[in-house]
Each structure stands twice: as structure tokens, then as C-alpha cells.
Amino acid sequence: MRHLLTTISVVAAAAVALLATGCAKYGDKKPQPIAKIACDASFENILQQEIDVYEYIYPKEDVIAYYVDENSAVDSLMAMTGIRTAVITRMLTQQELDYLRSHRNTVYQKKIAVDAVAVIVNPENPVEILSKEELAEILSGKYTRWDQIEPTKLGDINVIFDHQGSSVVNYMRDSVMNGQPFGPNVFAQKSNSEVFNTVAKNKNAIGIIGVSWITSDMRARNASIEELVEASQASDTTRLDFSADVKVLKIRGNGEVTAYRPYQANIFDGSYPLHRSVYMITTGTGGTTAHRFFSFVTGFQGQKIIQMTGILPATVRPRMVEVE
């Protein structure tokens, strides 16, 4: 499912579909200035917190986000029909850059975070650790029952992703399975929240999900916008815990002895093996809302907000996240 730029008609069609069906927070009710962003749905709760704080600080500006799969996010940026910014897990290819620049666009792209892909199971599941090799064998369908991992009365393994075109699916297939196909025990839901809820209710399920969905978003975000703004300006923030509604497995790299959970410190030093970079890309020029929002997210306050979601910001020192 890797994106490959083909023809402008394909790209334009994807963008039209995005704008027709994408879920925006506010719609088009607010006046200019306005910026529209296509964001990989894995990072919805992260970007939404950035938007909430930015619009609180700059109340006359409006940022509208469409949360879609990664391929559609890139297609929408390439179509140049209103989407000027994308949040995805890769930088643009040289072919994509050349195409945008040939249409007189200046392209800005910068890494904003390092995300971890978390592996979650139901709290009643006795499994605590998986190696990358075992995880690949589960995803391929070689292991289909939990008693093939360790002694347990649990039954068939049900693997739950968000949806087929997501960056999480692409990452696991490319980085864990070396391009091999998924087995028949792999199922797609409609959203990350559905992955979380399915695992929380199903003893046999194993979920593959971005780590931010098991910290701030799933522990009932009670903080007000004012509190988020204050925390983003502080030199430190409160410590986050993983949700108690699911169990976060430790993952061991191939050939490694020690397994790790996706704490920020373990992402930072590379100990946790399932990690990927997150990039923000914009063609918004200086003086536009798109460019100002890009500068905000890549600046100190935006990076602090990312740190508060449980993933590792690109330019802020990490901290440990503990499970109570």
C-alpha cells in the first residue's frame, strides 16, 4: 500500500473524495484566515490538541483537519486543491517534491515526533512479552492460537488494526514482516479508538496501535484548553500513564534478550524496537495560517504538546512513562 505518484487525475480524485468525506472538527463555518490539513488518522488526538491550543492562542485563525489514511493524506497534498499541509510518517519522495515545485510551490517538511507502535492485549491475557519474530508469526497467520505462545486457556488470536490503508499497517508489513502478506486472522476496524475498545473487551484480541492512543486520549482527556496552554508553556509536564483498560506488551528485538515497553525514554534511545518518525509537510507560504501553524507545531510549544501525548517530540528531551 505504499504511495506512488502516478497521474494528476488519480491524485485529484483522491483529494475530492477526501474533502467530501473527511471529518473536520468545525466544517467551513469560520471566516478566513484558514488552513486545511490532511493528517494520518494514527495521529488524530495529537494533532487535535495542537489545533485546540493554537486556536485558543490565535482565536481569529481556523485550522481544519481531515483524518484519513496516509496515502490519501499525500494524495490530497499533491492535488493542490485546498489542502496545503499533511502529517504523515515519511518525507516526500524526490518525484513528489519535483511535481509540487514544478507548480511553483515552496515545500517545507520537518520531523515533528518519533512515534511508537504499541502492541496491546486484554488485561486477562497472561502474555507479557513478544519478540519481533513472534509478532511476525502472529501477523502472518503461522501462530493462530495463544497457547502456541505460552500455556493458556485462551483461544484463537484475533489481530486488530485500524484500517487497511493506515501507516500502522504499512509499518508493520514493511518493518516487521519484510513485505509478506498478513494472515487470515488479521482484521481492520474503522478507527484507533475501535481497536482500543475491541481489545479492552475481547480476551483473545491483540491490537496494533499508535502509543498516544493508550496514554492521553484513552484516559479521558479532562484537561481544559487553558490547562493545555499552561502545560505547553511550562518547563516540565506531569507524568503520563498507560491506560489500565488494556495491557501494553513488552517487545523484544530479534536476537535481543531484554524486552521493552514504549516509554518515551526507550523510544529515545532505540531500545523499544517498534518506532517510526512523524513528519509535517506544508506548501503554505510565509504569512499564511498554514505556515504559522507549521511553525507553531515545530516550535517549543508545539513540541511540548507532543511530549504530553506520550510519544517523543523531535526537539524536547524525553521522560519516563510508568504503568500504575
PDB file of N, CA, C and O in Angstrom, residues 43-114:
ATOM      1  N   PHE A  43      -2.518   9.825  14.149  1.00  0.00           N
ATOM      2  CA  PHE A  43      -2.070  10.958  14.947  1.00  0.00           C
ATOM      3  C   PHE A  43      -3.187  11.964  15.212  1.00  0.00           C
ATOM      4  O   PHE A  43      -2.942  13.134  15.494  1.00  0.00           O
ATOM      5  N   GLU A  44      -4.430  11.494  15.140  1.00  0.00           N
ATOM      6  CA  GLU A  44      -5.576  12.392  15.295  1.00  0.00           C
ATOM      7  C   GLU A  44      -5.565  13.118  16.634  1.00  0.00           C
ATOM      8  O   GLU A  44      -5.714  14.336  16.700  1.00  0.00           O
ATOM      9  N   ASN A  45      -5.429  12.366  17.729  1.00  0.00           N
ATOM     10  CA  ASN A  45      -5.516  13.032  19.031  1.00  0.00           C
ATOM     11  C   ASN A  45      -4.332  13.947  19.295  1.00  0.00           C
ATOM     12  O   ASN A  45      -4.444  14.938  20.010  1.00  0.00           O
ATOM     13  N   ILE A  46      -3.185  13.661  18.678  1.00  0.00           N
ATOM     14  CA  ILE A  46      -2.027  14.540  18.818  1.00  0.00           C
ATOM     15  C   ILE A  46      -2.268  15.853  18.091  1.00  0.00           C
ATOM     16  O   ILE A  46      -2.115  16.943  18.656  1.00  0.00           O
ATOM     17  N   LEU A  47      -2.655  15.772  16.828  1.00  0.00           N
ATOM     18  CA  LEU A  47      -2.869  16.988  16.042  1.00  0.00           C
ATOM     19  C   LEU A  47      -4.028  17.801  16.594  1.00  0.00           C
ATOM     20  O   LEU A  47      -3.977  19.040  16.597  1.00  0.00           O
ATOM     21  N   GLN A  48      -5.064  17.129  17.087  1.00  0.00           N
ATOM     22  CA  GLN A  48      -6.205  17.877  17.579  1.00  0.00           C
ATOM     23  C   GLN A  48      -5.848  18.721  18.793  1.00  0.00           C
ATOM     24  O   GLN A  48      -6.347  19.834  18.966  1.00  0.00           O
ATOM     25  N   GLN A  49      -4.968  18.206  19.654  1.00  0.00           N
ATOM     26  CA  GLN A  49      -4.516  19.008  20.791  1.00  0.00           C
ATOM     27  C   GLN A  49      -3.697  20.205  20.316  1.00  0.00           C
ATOM     28  O   GLN A  49      -3.803  21.304  20.874  1.00  0.00           O
ATOM     29  N   GLU A  50      -2.884  20.008  19.281  1.00  0.00           N
ATOM     30  CA  GLU A  50      -2.131  21.130  18.710  1.00  0.00           C
ATOM     31  C   GLU A  50      -3.093  22.198  18.192  1.00  0.00           C
ATOM     32  O   GLU A  50      -2.904  23.399  18.421  1.00  0.00           O
ATOM     33  N   ILE A  51      -4.133  21.773  17.489  1.00  0.00           N
ATOM     34  CA  ILE A  51      -5.111  22.708  16.936  1.00  0.00           C
ATOM     35  C   ILE A  51      -5.850  23.447  18.045  1.00  0.00           C
ATOM     36  O   ILE A  51      -6.041  24.672  17.988  1.00  0.00           O
ATOM     37  N   ASP A  52      -6.264  22.711  19.067  1.00  0.00           N
ATOM     38  CA  ASP A  52      -7.014  23.325  20.173  1.00  0.00           C
ATOM     39  C   ASP A  52      -6.216  24.445  20.836  1.00  0.00           C
ATOM     40  O   ASP A  52      -6.747  25.537  21.102  1.00  0.00           O
ATOM     41  N   VAL A  53      -4.943  24.178  21.108  1.00  0.00           N
ATOM     42  CA  VAL A  53      -4.114  25.189  21.760  1.00  0.00           C
ATOM     43  C   VAL A  53      -3.827  26.344  20.808  1.00  0.00           C
ATOM     44  O   VAL A  53      -3.903  27.521  21.195  1.00  0.00           O
ATOM     45  N   TYR A  54      -3.516  26.050  19.557  1.00  0.00           N
ATOM     46  CA  TYR A  54      -3.216  27.099  18.581  1.00  0.00           C
ATOM     47  C   TYR A  54      -4.408  28.035  18.403  1.00  0.00           C
ATOM     48  O   TYR A  54      -4.255  29.267  18.400  1.00  0.00           O
ATOM     49  N   GLU A  55      -5.600  27.490  18.261  1.00  0.00           N
ATOM     50  CA  GLU A  55      -6.785  28.327  18.058  1.00  0.00           C
ATOM     51  C   GLU A  55      -7.157  29.097  19.319  1.00  0.00           C
ATOM     52  O   GLU A  55      -7.772  30.170  19.237  1.00  0.00           O
ATOM     53  N   TYR A  56      -6.781  28.577  20.484  1.00  0.00           N
ATOM     54  CA  TYR A  56      -7.004  29.327  21.726  1.00  0.00           C
ATOM     55  C   TYR A  56      -6.078  30.547  21.781  1.00  0.00           C
ATOM     56  O   TYR A  56      -6.494  31.640  22.170  1.00  0.00           O
ATOM     57  N   ILE A  57      -4.832  30.349  21.376  1.00  0.00           N
ATOM     58  CA  ILE A  57      -3.856  31.445  21.390  1.00  0.00           C
ATOM     59  C   ILE A  57      -4.147  32.447  20.279  1.00  0.00           C
ATOM     60  O   ILE A  57      -4.005  33.661  20.466  1.00  0.00           O
ATOM     61  N   TYR A  58      -4.576  31.937  19.107  1.00  0.00           N
ATOM     62  CA  TYR A  58      -4.867  32.783  17.950  1.00  0.00           C
ATOM     63  C   TYR A  58      -6.329  32.595  17.547  1.00  0.00           C
ATOM     64  O   TYR A  58      -6.637  31.894  16.570  1.00  0.00           O
ATOM     65  N   PRO A  59      -7.249  33.180  18.295  1.00  0.00           N
ATOM     66  CA  PRO A  59      -8.683  32.902  18.099  1.00  0.00           C
ATOM     67  C   PRO A  59      -9.246  33.357  16.758  1.00  0.00           C
ATOM     68  O   PRO A  59     -10.323  32.911  16.368  1.00  0.00           O
ATOM     69  N   LYS A  60      -8.547  34.211  16.029  1.00  0.00           N
ATOM     70  CA  LYS A  60      -9.045  34.664  14.733  1.00  0.00           C
ATOM     71  C   LYS A  60      -8.625  33.742  13.589  1.00  0.00           C
ATOM     72  O   LYS A  60      -8.968  33.995  12.435  1.00  0.00           O
ATOM     73  N   GLU A  61      -7.870  32.694  13.914  1.00  0.00           N
ATOM     74  CA  GLU A  61      -7.411  31.764  12.890  1.00  0.00           C
ATOM     75  C   GLU A  61      -8.103  30.413  13.061  1.00  0.00           C
ATOM     76  O   GLU A  61      -8.466  30.019  14.163  1.00  0.00           O
ATOM     77  N   ASP A  62      -8.261  29.720  11.952  1.00  0.00           N
ATOM     78  CA  ASP A  62      -9.016  28.469  11.939  1.00  0.00           C
ATOM     79  C   ASP A  62      -8.203  27.391  11.235  1.00  0.00           C
ATOM     80  O   ASP A  62      -7.766  27.576  10.100  1.00  0.00           O
ATOM     81  N   VAL A  63      -7.991  26.273  11.918  1.00  0.00           N
ATOM     82  CA  VAL A  63      -7.282  25.130  11.345  1.00  0.00           C
ATOM     83  C   VAL A  63      -8.252  23.954  11.286  1.00  0.00           C
ATOM     84  O   VAL A  63      -8.789  23.536  12.313  1.00  0.00           O
ATOM     85  N   ILE A  64      -8.483  23.451  10.092  1.00  0.00           N
ATOM     86  CA  ILE A  64      -9.405  22.340   9.882  1.00  0.00           C
ATOM     87  C   ILE A  64      -8.609  21.096   9.518  1.00  0.00           C
ATOM     88  O   ILE A  64      -7.791  21.130   8.591  1.00  0.00           O
ATOM     89  N   ALA A  65      -8.824  20.000  10.242  1.00  0.00           N
ATOM     90  CA  ALA A  65      -8.090  18.758   9.994  1.00  0.00           C
ATOM     91  C   ALA A  65      -9.021  17.681   9.458  1.00  0.00           C
ATOM     92  O   ALA A  65     -10.140  17.517   9.941  1.00  0.00           O
ATOM     93  N   TYR A  66      -8.535  16.954   8.458  1.00  0.00           N
ATOM     94  CA  TYR A  66      -9.223  15.785   7.916  1.00  0.00           C
ATOM     95  C   TYR A  66      -8.373  14.567   8.254  1.00  0.00           C
ATOM     96  O   TYR A  66      -7.201  14.497   7.878  1.00  0.00           O
ATOM     97  N   TYR A  67      -8.946  13.621   8.977  1.00  0.00           N
ATOM     98  CA  TYR A  67      -8.195  12.465   9.460  1.00  0.00           C
ATOM     99  C   TYR A  67      -8.488  11.264   8.563  1.00  0.00           C
ATOM    100  O   TYR A  67      -9.596  10.738   8.549  1.00  0.00           O
ATOM    101  N   VAL A  68      -7.463  10.861   7.817  1.00  0.00           N
ATOM    102  CA  VAL A  68      -7.628   9.859   6.767  1.00  0.00           C
ATOM    103  C   VAL A  68      -6.433   8.899   6.817  1.00  0.00           C
ATOM    104  O   VAL A  68      -5.565   9.001   7.678  1.00  0.00           O
ATOM    105  N   ASP A  69      -6.392   7.941   5.884  1.00  0.00           N
ATOM    106  CA  ASP A  69      -5.218   7.082   5.797  1.00  0.00           C
ATOM    107  C   ASP A  69      -4.062   7.860   5.171  1.00  0.00           C
ATOM    108  O   ASP A  69      -4.250   8.895   4.541  1.00  0.00           O
ATOM    109  N   GLU A  70      -2.868   7.351   5.365  1.00  0.00           N
ATOM    110  CA  GLU A  70      -1.668   8.083   4.952  1.00  0.00           C
ATOM    111  C   GLU A  70      -1.622   8.326   3.446  1.00  0.00           C
ATOM    112  O   GLU A  70      -1.236   9.412   2.993  1.00  0.00           O
ATOM    113  N   ASN A  71      -2.024   7.347   2.656  1.00  0.00           N
ATOM    114  CA  ASN A  71      -1.993   7.521   1.209  1.00  0.00           C
ATOM    115  C   ASN A  71      -2.881   8.676   0.755  1.00  0.00           C
ATOM    116  O   ASN A  71      -2.511   9.470  -0.107  1.00  0.00           O
ATOM    117  N   SER A  72      -4.086   8.768   1.348  1.00  0.00           N
ATOM    118  CA  SER A  72      -5.000   9.850   0.996  1.00  0.00           C
ATOM    119  C   SER A  72      -4.458  11.205   1.427  1.00  0.00           C
ATOM    120  O   SER A  72      -4.683  12.214   0.750  1.00  0.00           O
ATOM    121  N   ALA A  73      -3.744  11.232   2.547  1.00  0.00           N
ATOM    122  CA  ALA A  73      -3.151  12.493   3.005  1.00  0.00           C
ATOM    123  C   ALA A  73      -2.135  13.014   1.993  1.00  0.00           C
ATOM    124  O   ALA A  73      -2.122  14.202   1.659  1.00  0.00           O
ATOM    125  N   VAL A  74      -1.298  12.125   1.489  1.00  0.00           N
ATOM    126  CA  VAL A  74      -0.308  12.531   0.487  1.00  0.00           C
ATOM    127  C   VAL A  74      -0.997  12.944  -0.812  1.00  0.00           C
ATOM    128  O   VAL A  74      -0.672  13.967  -1.419  1.00  0.00           O
ATOM    129  N   ASP A  75      -1.973  12.149  -1.253  1.00  0.00           N
ATOM    130  CA  ASP A  75      -2.693  12.463  -2.486  1.00  0.00           C
ATOM    131  C   ASP A  75      -3.344  13.845  -2.412  1.00  0.00           C
ATOM    132  O   ASP A  75      -3.349  14.595  -3.392  1.00  0.00           O
ATOM    133  N   SER A  76      -3.899  14.179  -1.270  1.00  0.00           N
ATOM    134  CA  SER A  76      -4.578  15.463  -1.108  1.00  0.00           C
ATOM    135  C   SER A  76      -3.606  16.628  -1.190  1.00  0.00           C
ATOM    136  O   SER A  76      -3.912  17.665  -1.774  1.00  0.00           O
ATOM    137  N   LEU A  77      -2.423  16.456  -0.608  1.00  0.00           N
ATOM    138  CA  LEU A  77      -1.396  17.494  -0.698  1.00  0.00           C
ATOM    139  C   LEU A  77      -0.946  17.672  -2.140  1.00  0.00           C
ATOM    140  O   LEU A  77      -0.786  18.803  -2.628  1.00  0.00           O
ATOM    141  N   MET A  78      -0.785  16.561  -2.846  1.00  0.00           N
ATOM    142  CA  MET A  78      -0.315  16.624  -4.223  1.00  0.00           C
ATOM    143  C   MET A  78      -1.351  17.236  -5.162  1.00  0.00           C
ATOM    144  O   MET A  78      -1.001  17.830  -6.189  1.00  0.00           O
ATOM    145  N   ALA A  79      -2.631  17.117  -4.836  1.00  0.00           N
ATOM    146  CA  ALA A  79      -3.687  17.620  -5.715  1.00  0.00           C
ATOM    147  C   ALA A  79      -3.769  19.135  -5.728  1.00  0.00           C
ATOM    148  O   ALA A  79      -4.286  19.727  -6.675  1.00  0.00           O
ATOM    149  N   MET A  80      -3.276  19.787  -4.650  1.00  0.00           N
ATOM    150  CA  MET A  80      -3.249  21.259  -4.585  1.00  0.00           C
ATOM    151  C   MET A  80      -4.639  21.872  -4.777  1.00  0.00           C
ATOM    152  O   MET A  80      -4.817  22.838  -5.514  1.00  0.00           O
ATOM    153  N   THR A  81      -5.621  21.303  -4.110  1.00  0.00           N
ATOM    154  CA  THR A  81      -6.993  21.802  -4.224  1.00  0.00           C
ATOM    155  C   THR A  81      -7.521  22.295  -2.882  1.00  0.00           C
ATOM    156  O   THR A  81      -8.710  22.157  -2.599  1.00  0.00           O
ATOM    157  N   GLY A  82      -6.664  22.836  -2.040  1.00  0.00           N
ATOM    158  CA  GLY A  82      -7.090  23.379  -0.755  1.00  0.00           C
ATOM    159  C   GLY A  82      -6.310  22.849   0.422  1.00  0.00           C
ATOM    160  O   GLY A  82      -6.104  23.542   1.418  1.00  0.00           O
ATOM    161  N   ILE A  83      -5.858  21.583   0.346  1.00  0.00           N
ATOM    162  CA  ILE A  83      -5.021  21.001   1.396  1.00  0.00           C
ATOM    163  C   ILE A  83      -3.587  21.450   1.165  1.00  0.00           C
ATOM    164  O   ILE A  83      -2.970  21.108   0.153  1.00  0.00           O
ATOM    165  N   ARG A  84      -3.041  22.210   2.125  1.00  0.00           N
ATOM    166  CA  ARG A  84      -1.670  22.716   1.980  1.00  0.00           C
ATOM    167  C   ARG A  84      -0.697  22.046   2.947  1.00  0.00           C
ATOM    168  O   ARG A  84       0.503  22.297   2.881  1.00  0.00           O
ATOM    169  N   THR A  85      -1.212  21.200   3.845  1.00  0.00           N
ATOM    170  CA  THR A  85      -0.369  20.596   4.874  1.00  0.00           C
ATOM    171  C   THR A  85      -0.758  19.139   5.069  1.00  0.00           C
ATOM    172  O   THR A  85      -1.941  18.796   5.001  1.00  0.00           O
ATOM    173  N   ALA A  86       0.238  18.291   5.322  1.00  0.00           N
ATOM    174  CA  ALA A  86      -0.006  16.883   5.610  1.00  0.00           C
ATOM    175  C   ALA A  86       0.855  16.452   6.789  1.00  0.00           C
ATOM    176  O   ALA A  86       1.970  16.951   6.973  1.00  0.00           O
ATOM    177  N   VAL A  87       0.323  15.521   7.589  1.00  0.00           N
ATOM    178  CA  VAL A  87       1.070  14.907   8.685  1.00  0.00           C
ATOM    179  C   VAL A  87       1.118  13.411   8.398  1.00  0.00           C
ATOM    180  O   VAL A  87       0.083  12.733   8.423  1.00  0.00           O
ATOM    181  N   ILE A  88       2.315  12.893   8.117  1.00  0.00           N
ATOM    182  CA  ILE A  88       2.485  11.505   7.701  1.00  0.00           C
ATOM    183  C   ILE A  88       3.767  10.942   8.315  1.00  0.00           C
ATOM    184  O   ILE A  88       4.484  11.652   9.019  1.00  0.00           O
ATOM    185  N   THR A  89       4.081   9.670   8.000  1.00  0.00           N
ATOM    186  CA  THR A  89       5.239   9.024   8.612  1.00  0.00           C
ATOM    187  C   THR A  89       6.446   8.951   7.684  1.00  0.00           C
ATOM    188  O   THR A  89       7.356   8.176   7.919  1.00  0.00           O
ATOM    189  N   ARG A  90       6.472   9.767   6.652  1.00  0.00           N
ATOM    190  CA  ARG A  90       7.626   9.801   5.759  1.00  0.00           C
ATOM    191  C   ARG A  90       7.765  11.183   5.146  1.00  0.00           C
ATOM    192  O   ARG A  90       6.824  11.969   5.152  1.00  0.00           O
ATOM    193  N   MET A  91       8.950  11.466   4.638  1.00  0.00           N
ATOM    194  CA  MET A  91       9.143  12.678   3.859  1.00  0.00           C
ATOM    195  C   MET A  91       8.686  12.420   2.427  1.00  0.00           C
ATOM    196  O   MET A  91       8.548  11.269   1.997  1.00  0.00           O
ATOM    197  N   LEU A  92       8.439  13.470   1.695  1.00  0.00           N
ATOM    198  CA  LEU A  92       8.045  13.314   0.303  1.00  0.00           C
ATOM    199  C   LEU A  92       9.202  12.745  -0.525  1.00  0.00           C
ATOM    200  O   LEU A  92      10.374  13.010  -0.241  1.00  0.00           O
ATOM    201  N   THR A  93       8.857  11.960  -1.530  1.00  0.00           N
ATOM    202  CA  THR A  93       9.879  11.461  -2.450  1.00  0.00           C
ATOM    203  C   THR A  93      10.363  12.603  -3.338  1.00  0.00           C
ATOM    204  O   THR A  93       9.722  13.658  -3.444  1.00  0.00           O
ATOM    205  N   GLN A  94      11.484  12.389  -4.009  1.00  0.00           N
ATOM    206  CA  GLN A  94      12.002  13.417  -4.913  1.00  0.00           C
ATOM    207  C   GLN A  94      11.017  13.669  -6.045  1.00  0.00           C
ATOM    208  O   GLN A  94      10.848  14.817  -6.494  1.00  0.00           O
ATOM    209  N   GLN A  95      10.337  12.633  -6.509  1.00  0.00           N
ATOM    210  CA  GLN A  95       9.352  12.789  -7.564  1.00  0.00           C
ATOM    211  C   GLN A  95       8.197  13.674  -7.104  1.00  0.00           C
ATOM    212  O   GLN A  95       7.729  14.554  -7.845  1.00  0.00           O
ATOM    213  N   GLU A  96       7.753  13.474  -5.881  1.00  0.00           N
ATOM    214  CA  GLU A  96       6.665  14.282  -5.345  1.00  0.00           C
ATOM    215  C   GLU A  96       7.103  15.725  -5.137  1.00  0.00           C
ATOM    216  O   GLU A  96       6.347  16.667  -5.431  1.00  0.00           O
ATOM    217  N   LEU A  97       8.324  15.920  -4.637  1.00  0.00           N
ATOM    218  CA  LEU A  97       8.848  17.271  -4.463  1.00  0.00           C
ATOM    219  C   LEU A  97       8.954  17.996  -5.802  1.00  0.00           C
ATOM    220  O   LEU A  97       8.560  19.169  -5.919  1.00  0.00           O
ATOM    221  N   ASP A  98       9.487  17.304  -6.794  1.00  0.00           N
ATOM    222  CA  ASP A  98       9.637  17.915  -8.113  1.00  0.00           C
ATOM    223  C   ASP A  98       8.288  18.327  -8.686  1.00  0.00           C
ATOM    224  O   ASP A  98       8.158  19.394  -9.316  1.00  0.00           O
ATOM    225  N   TYR A  99       7.275  17.498  -8.480  1.00  0.00           N
ATOM    226  CA  TYR A  99       5.954  17.809  -9.007  1.00  0.00           C
ATOM    227  C   TYR A  99       5.386  19.068  -8.354  1.00  0.00           C
ATOM    228  O   TYR A  99       4.878  19.969  -9.031  1.00  0.00           O
ATOM    229  N   LEU A 100       5.475  19.159  -7.027  1.00  0.00           N
ATOM    230  CA  LEU A 100       4.959  20.339  -6.332  1.00  0.00           C
ATOM    231  C   LEU A 100       5.729  21.599  -6.742  1.00  0.00           C
ATOM    232  O   LEU A 100       5.134  22.656  -6.963  1.00  0.00           O
ATOM    233  N   ARG A 101       7.036  21.485  -6.828  1.00  0.00           N
ATOM    234  CA  ARG A 101       7.847  22.647  -7.183  1.00  0.00           C
ATOM    235  C   ARG A 101       7.622  23.077  -8.627  1.00  0.00           C
ATOM    236  O   ARG A 101       7.730  24.266  -8.941  1.00  0.00           O
ATOM    237  N   SER A 102       7.289  22.136  -9.497  1.00  0.00           N
ATOM    238  CA  SER A 102       7.003  22.484 -10.888  1.00  0.00           C
ATOM    239  C   SER A 102       5.735  23.317 -11.009  1.00  0.00           C
ATOM    240  O   SER A 102       5.513  23.976 -12.024  1.00  0.00           O
ATOM    241  N   HIS A 103       4.913  23.293  -9.962  1.00  0.00           N
ATOM    242  CA  HIS A 103       3.698  24.112  -9.920  1.00  0.00           C
ATOM    243  C   HIS A 103       3.884  25.317  -8.988  1.00  0.00           C
ATOM    244  O   HIS A 103       2.924  25.828  -8.408  1.00  0.00           O
ATOM    245  N   ARG A 104       5.147  25.734  -8.847  1.00  0.00           N
ATOM    246  CA  ARG A 104       5.518  26.948  -8.109  1.00  0.00           C
ATOM    247  C   ARG A 104       5.159  26.881  -6.619  1.00  0.00           C
ATOM    248  O   ARG A 104       4.759  27.874  -6.012  1.00  0.00           O
ATOM    249  N   ASN A 105       5.319  25.712  -6.034  1.00  0.00           N
ATOM    250  CA  ASN A 105       5.130  25.555  -4.592  1.00  0.00           C
ATOM    251  C   ASN A 105       6.486  25.487  -3.897  1.00  0.00           C
ATOM    252  O   ASN A 105       7.409  24.813  -4.373  1.00  0.00           O
ATOM    253  N   THR A 106       6.597  26.182  -2.773  1.00  0.00           N
ATOM    254  CA  THR A 106       7.738  26.006  -1.886  1.00  0.00           C
ATOM    255  C   THR A 106       7.338  24.988  -0.825  1.00  0.00           C
ATOM    256  O   THR A 106       6.302  25.137  -0.180  1.00  0.00           O
ATOM    257  N   VAL A 107       8.141  23.956  -0.665  1.00  0.00           N
ATOM    258  CA  VAL A 107       7.787  22.851   0.226  1.00  0.00           C
ATOM    259  C   VAL A 107       8.650  22.918   1.489  1.00  0.00           C
ATOM    260  O   VAL A 107       9.882  22.987   1.416  1.00  0.00           O
ATOM    261  N   TYR A 108       7.982  22.897   2.641  1.00  0.00           N
ATOM    262  CA  TYR A 108       8.649  22.818   3.932  1.00  0.00           C
ATOM    263  C   TYR A 108       8.273  21.475   4.561  1.00  0.00           C
ATOM    264  O   TYR A 108       7.089  21.137   4.646  1.00  0.00           O
ATOM    265  N   GLN A 109       9.256  20.704   4.997  1.00  0.00           N
ATOM    266  CA  GLN A 109       8.969  19.451   5.684  1.00  0.00           C
ATOM    267  C   GLN A 109       9.962  19.250   6.823  1.00  0.00           C
ATOM    268  O   GLN A 109      11.153  19.517   6.681  1.00  0.00           O
ATOM    269  N   LYS A 110       9.427  18.791   7.952  1.00  0.00           N
ATOM    270  CA  LYS A 110      10.265  18.655   9.138  1.00  0.00           C
ATOM    271  C   LYS A 110       9.732  17.533  10.017  1.00  0.00           C
ATOM    272  O   LYS A 110       8.519  17.356  10.142  1.00  0.00           O
ATOM    273  N   LYS A 111      10.646  16.786  10.615  1.00  0.00           N
ATOM    274  CA  LYS A 111      10.239  15.754  11.569  1.00  0.00           C
ATOM    275  C   LYS A 111       9.720  16.422  12.829  1.00  0.00           C
ATOM    276  O   LYS A 111      10.373  17.308  13.388  1.00  0.00           O
ATOM    277  N   ILE A 112       8.536  16.021  13.286  1.00  0.00           N
ATOM    278  CA  ILE A 112       7.951  16.624  14.477  1.00  0.00           C
ATOM    279  C   ILE A 112       7.925  15.669  15.654  1.00  0.00           C
ATOM    280  O   ILE A 112       7.746  16.100  16.807  1.00  0.00           O
ATOM    281  N   ALA A 113       8.082  14.365  15.421  1.00  0.00           N
ATOM    282  CA  ALA A 113       7.989  13.415  16.524  1.00  0.00           C
ATOM    283  C   ALA A 113       8.534  12.062  16.098  1.00  0.00           C
ATOM    284  O   ALA A 113       8.725  11.782  14.915  1.00  0.00           O
ATOM    285  N   VAL A 114       8.790  11.217  17.097  1.00  0.00           N
ATOM    286  CA  VAL A 114       9.057   9.801  16.878  1.00  0.00           C
ATOM    287  C   VAL A 114       7.964   9.039  17.614  1.00  0.00           C
ATOM    288  O   VAL A 114       7.838   9.136  18.830  1.00  0.00           O
TER     289      VAL A 114
END
